[in-house]
Amino acid sequence: MNRIITIGLTGLAFGAFCANADAQVFVRNTSDVPNQTTGVARYTENVDFADLDLDGDWDAGFAHGGDNGNIQDRVWINQGGLQGGTVGVFSDQTGSRLPAIASDGRDVEFVDIEGDGDM
């Protein structure tokens, strides 16, 4: 019985000296990302980030399809950095950066094959 009391008091002592942790609030901000509610439904299997346009901010690539059929993969370019826009606001530039191929994409990875700093 004394052991249970000791453990309980120890736990209370640790709790008294711990700092309060602030919870993060999730906000669904659909104005900073491309419209995904029109056209073919998109089922994302994987997302990866890299600085595709070499402007200092992270852009996003999406592998679509997988078990839900063949769908065009997507590329979103962050409009901050050299574009002069706001970091975190994205533009869908799939048409100018990827071939028009519908695939059952499950994964996307970015790699600098020739080592020149360009993904």
PDB file of C-alpha atoms in Angstrom:
ATOM      1  CA  MET A   1       0.000   0.000   0.000  1.00  0.00           C
ATOM      2  CA  ASN A   2       2.837   2.377   0.841  1.00  0.00           C
ATOM      3  CA  ARG A   3       4.391   1.693  -2.564  1.00  0.00           C
ATOM      4  CA  ILE A   4       1.173   2.702  -4.357  1.00  0.00           C
ATOM      5  CA  ILE A   5       0.993   5.916  -2.352  1.00  0.00           C
ATOM      6  CA  THR A   6       4.666   6.683  -3.090  1.00  0.00           C
ATOM      7  CA  ILE A   7       4.173   6.118  -6.809  1.00  0.00           C
ATOM      8  CA  GLY A   8       1.069   8.299  -6.806  1.00  0.00           C
ATOM      9  CA  LEU A   9       2.783  11.142  -4.939  1.00  0.00           C
ATOM     10  CA  THR A  10       5.794  10.924  -7.264  1.00  0.00           C
ATOM     11  CA  GLY A  11       3.496  11.228 -10.276  1.00  0.00           C
ATOM     12  CA  LEU A  12       1.783  14.264  -8.768  1.00  0.00           C
ATOM     13  CA  ALA A  13       5.142  15.887  -8.036  1.00  0.00           C
ATOM     14  CA  PHE A  14       6.296  15.419 -11.637  1.00  0.00           C
ATOM     15  CA  GLY A  15       2.980  16.780 -12.899  1.00  0.00           C
ATOM     16  CA  ALA A  16       3.291  19.882 -10.727  1.00  0.00           C
ATOM     17  CA  PHE A  17       6.611  20.835 -12.293  1.00  0.00           C
ATOM     18  CA  CYS A  18       5.694  20.170 -15.917  1.00  0.00           C
ATOM     19  CA  ALA A  19       4.971  23.128 -18.167  1.00  0.00           C
ATOM     20  CA  ASN A  20       1.561  23.403 -19.755  1.00  0.00           C
ATOM     21  CA  ALA A  21       1.555  22.254 -23.356  1.00  0.00           C
ATOM     22  CA  ASP A  22      -0.450  24.307 -25.812  1.00  0.00           C
ATOM     23  CA  ALA A  23      -2.603  22.277 -28.163  1.00  0.00           C
ATOM     24  CA  GLN A  24      -2.259  22.946 -31.867  1.00  0.00           C
ATOM     25  CA  VAL A  25      -5.416  23.842 -33.709  1.00  0.00           C
ATOM     26  CA  PHE A  26      -6.004  22.432 -37.188  1.00  0.00           C
ATOM     27  CA  VAL A  27      -7.469  24.931 -39.608  1.00  0.00           C
ATOM     28  CA  ARG A  28      -8.684  23.718 -42.983  1.00  0.00           C
ATOM     29  CA  ASN A  29      -7.573  26.520 -45.261  1.00  0.00           C
ATOM     30  CA  THR A  30      -8.827  25.777 -48.765  1.00  0.00           C
ATOM     31  CA  SER A  31      -8.014  29.222 -50.168  1.00  0.00           C
ATOM     32  CA  ASP A  32      -4.220  28.629 -50.220  1.00  0.00           C
ATOM     33  CA  VAL A  33      -4.293  25.365 -52.195  1.00  0.00           C
ATOM     34  CA  PRO A  34      -5.549  24.569 -55.704  1.00  0.00           C
ATOM     35  CA  ASN A  35      -9.210  23.672 -56.113  1.00  0.00           C
ATOM     36  CA  GLN A  36      -9.568  19.908 -55.876  1.00  0.00           C
ATOM     37  CA  THR A  37     -13.348  19.761 -55.954  1.00  0.00           C
ATOM     38  CA  THR A  38     -13.791  19.912 -59.723  1.00  0.00           C
ATOM     39  CA  GLY A  39     -13.035  17.298 -62.358  1.00  0.00           C
ATOM     40  CA  VAL A  40     -11.912  13.753 -61.592  1.00  0.00           C
ATOM     41  CA  ALA A  41     -11.935  12.731 -57.935  1.00  0.00           C
ATOM     42  CA  ARG A  42      -8.403  12.496 -56.559  1.00  0.00           C
ATOM     43  CA  TYR A  43      -7.147   9.807 -54.236  1.00  0.00           C
ATOM     44  CA  THR A  44      -3.705  10.609 -52.894  1.00  0.00           C
ATOM     45  CA  GLU A  45      -1.527   7.635 -51.990  1.00  0.00           C
ATOM     46  CA  ASN A  46       1.608   9.656 -51.084  1.00  0.00           C
ATOM     47  CA  VAL A  47       2.900  13.227 -50.851  1.00  0.00           C
ATOM     48  CA  ASP A  48       6.531  14.343 -51.005  1.00  0.00           C
ATOM     49  CA  PHE A  49       8.118  17.784 -50.799  1.00  0.00           C
ATOM     50  CA  ALA A  50      11.124  19.317 -52.566  1.00  0.00           C
ATOM     51  CA  ASP A  51      12.209  22.685 -53.922  1.00  0.00           C
ATOM     52  CA  LEU A  52      11.260  21.911 -57.517  1.00  0.00           C
ATOM     53  CA  ASP A  53      11.596  25.451 -58.866  1.00  0.00           C
ATOM     54  CA  LEU A  54      14.772  26.280 -56.874  1.00  0.00           C
ATOM     55  CA  ASP A  55      13.304  29.347 -55.190  1.00  0.00           C
ATOM     56  CA  GLY A  56      13.982  28.377 -51.577  1.00  0.00           C
ATOM     57  CA  ASP A  57      10.584  27.030 -50.537  1.00  0.00           C
ATOM     58  CA  TRP A  58       9.096  23.544 -50.630  1.00  0.00           C
ATOM     59  CA  ASP A  59       6.794  22.451 -53.420  1.00  0.00           C
ATOM     60  CA  ALA A  60       4.619  19.312 -53.316  1.00  0.00           C
ATOM     61  CA  GLY A  61       4.175  16.255 -55.491  1.00  0.00           C
ATOM     62  CA  PHE A  62       1.168  13.954 -55.134  1.00  0.00           C
ATOM     63  CA  ALA A  63       0.919  10.306 -56.198  1.00  0.00           C
ATOM     64  CA  HIS A  64      -2.711   9.717 -57.178  1.00  0.00           C
ATOM     65  CA  GLY A  65      -4.578   6.595 -58.097  1.00  0.00           C
ATOM     66  CA  GLY A  66      -3.422   3.368 -56.514  1.00  0.00           C
ATOM     67  CA  ASP A  67      -6.323   1.133 -55.561  1.00  0.00           C
ATOM     68  CA  ASN A  68      -8.794   3.711 -56.868  1.00  0.00           C
ATOM     69  CA  GLY A  69      -7.693   3.515 -60.512  1.00  0.00           C
ATOM     70  CA  ASN A  70      -5.504   5.477 -62.872  1.00  0.00           C
ATOM     71  CA  ILE A  71      -5.357   9.225 -62.194  1.00  0.00           C
ATOM     72  CA  GLN A  72      -2.916  11.988 -63.220  1.00  0.00           C
ATOM     73  CA  ASP A  73      -0.282  12.686 -60.534  1.00  0.00           C
ATOM     74  CA  ARG A  74      -0.101  16.347 -59.443  1.00  0.00           C
ATOM     75  CA  VAL A  75       2.570  18.997 -58.749  1.00  0.00           C
ATOM     76  CA  TRP A  76       1.834  22.049 -56.632  1.00  0.00           C
ATOM     77  CA  ILE A  77       4.344  24.905 -56.674  1.00  0.00           C
ATOM     78  CA  ASN A  78       4.687  27.076 -53.586  1.00  0.00           C
ATOM     79  CA  GLN A  79       4.101  30.718 -54.591  1.00  0.00           C
ATOM     80  CA  GLY A  80       6.460  32.195 -52.000  1.00  0.00           C
ATOM     81  CA  GLY A  81      10.159  32.689 -52.590  1.00  0.00           C
ATOM     82  CA  LEU A  82      11.122  33.984 -56.031  1.00  0.00           C
ATOM     83  CA  GLN A  83       7.498  34.160 -57.204  1.00  0.00           C
ATOM     84  CA  GLY A  84       7.028  37.032 -54.761  1.00  0.00           C
ATOM     85  CA  GLY A  85       3.837  35.571 -53.345  1.00  0.00           C
ATOM     86  CA  THR A  86       3.066  34.191 -49.913  1.00  0.00           C
ATOM     87  CA  VAL A  87       4.862  31.073 -48.679  1.00  0.00           C
ATOM     88  CA  GLY A  88       2.277  28.322 -48.210  1.00  0.00           C
ATOM     89  CA  VAL A  89       0.046  29.395 -51.095  1.00  0.00           C
ATOM     90  CA  PHE A  90       0.230  26.803 -53.870  1.00  0.00           C
ATOM     91  CA  SER A  91      -0.454  26.757 -57.606  1.00  0.00           C
ATOM     92  CA  ASP A  92      -1.265  23.551 -59.490  1.00  0.00           C
ATOM     93  CA  GLN A  93       1.354  23.413 -62.269  1.00  0.00           C
ATOM     94  CA  THR A  94       0.855  19.785 -63.240  1.00  0.00           C
ATOM     95  CA  GLY A  95       0.179  20.584 -66.899  1.00  0.00           C
ATOM     96  CA  SER A  96       3.521  22.326 -67.425  1.00  0.00           C
ATOM     97  CA  ARG A  97       5.697  20.072 -65.235  1.00  0.00           C
ATOM     98  CA  LEU A  98       4.456  16.485 -65.712  1.00  0.00           C
ATOM     99  CA  PRO A  99       3.555  14.382 -68.735  1.00  0.00           C
ATOM    100  CA  ALA A 100      -0.187  13.851 -69.200  1.00  0.00           C
ATOM    101  CA  ILE A 101      -0.203  10.231 -68.060  1.00  0.00           C
ATOM    102  CA  ALA A 102      -2.822   8.649 -65.840  1.00  0.00           C
ATOM    103  CA  SER A 103      -1.201   6.107 -63.541  1.00  0.00           C
ATOM    104  CA  ASP A 104      -2.016   4.076 -60.466  1.00  0.00           C
ATOM    105  CA  GLY A 105       0.573   6.080 -58.524  1.00  0.00           C
ATOM    106  CA  ARG A 106       1.312   4.896 -55.018  1.00  0.00           C
ATOM    107  CA  ASP A 107       4.509   6.797 -54.231  1.00  0.00           C
ATOM    108  CA  VAL A 108       6.410   9.887 -55.330  1.00  0.00           C
ATOM    109  CA  GLU A 109      10.050  10.604 -54.527  1.00  0.00           C
ATOM    110  CA  PHE A 110      12.287  13.491 -55.547  1.00  0.00           C
ATOM    111  CA  VAL A 111      15.966  12.929 -56.223  1.00  0.00           C
ATOM    112  CA  ASP A 112      18.820  14.938 -57.698  1.00  0.00           C
ATOM    113  CA  ILE A 113      20.069  12.338 -60.197  1.00  0.00           C
ATOM    114  CA  GLU A 114      22.986  14.314 -61.664  1.00  0.00           C
ATOM    115  CA  GLY A 115      23.937  16.124 -58.436  1.00  0.00           C
ATOM    116  CA  ASP A 116      23.365  19.662 -59.746  1.00  0.00           C
ATOM    117  CA  GLY A 117      20.983  20.728 -56.964  1.00  0.00           C
ATOM    118  CA  ASP A 118      17.907  20.499 -59.202  1.00  0.00           C
ATOM    119  CA  MET A 119      15.289  17.942 -58.154  1.00  0.00           C
TER     120      MET A 119
END
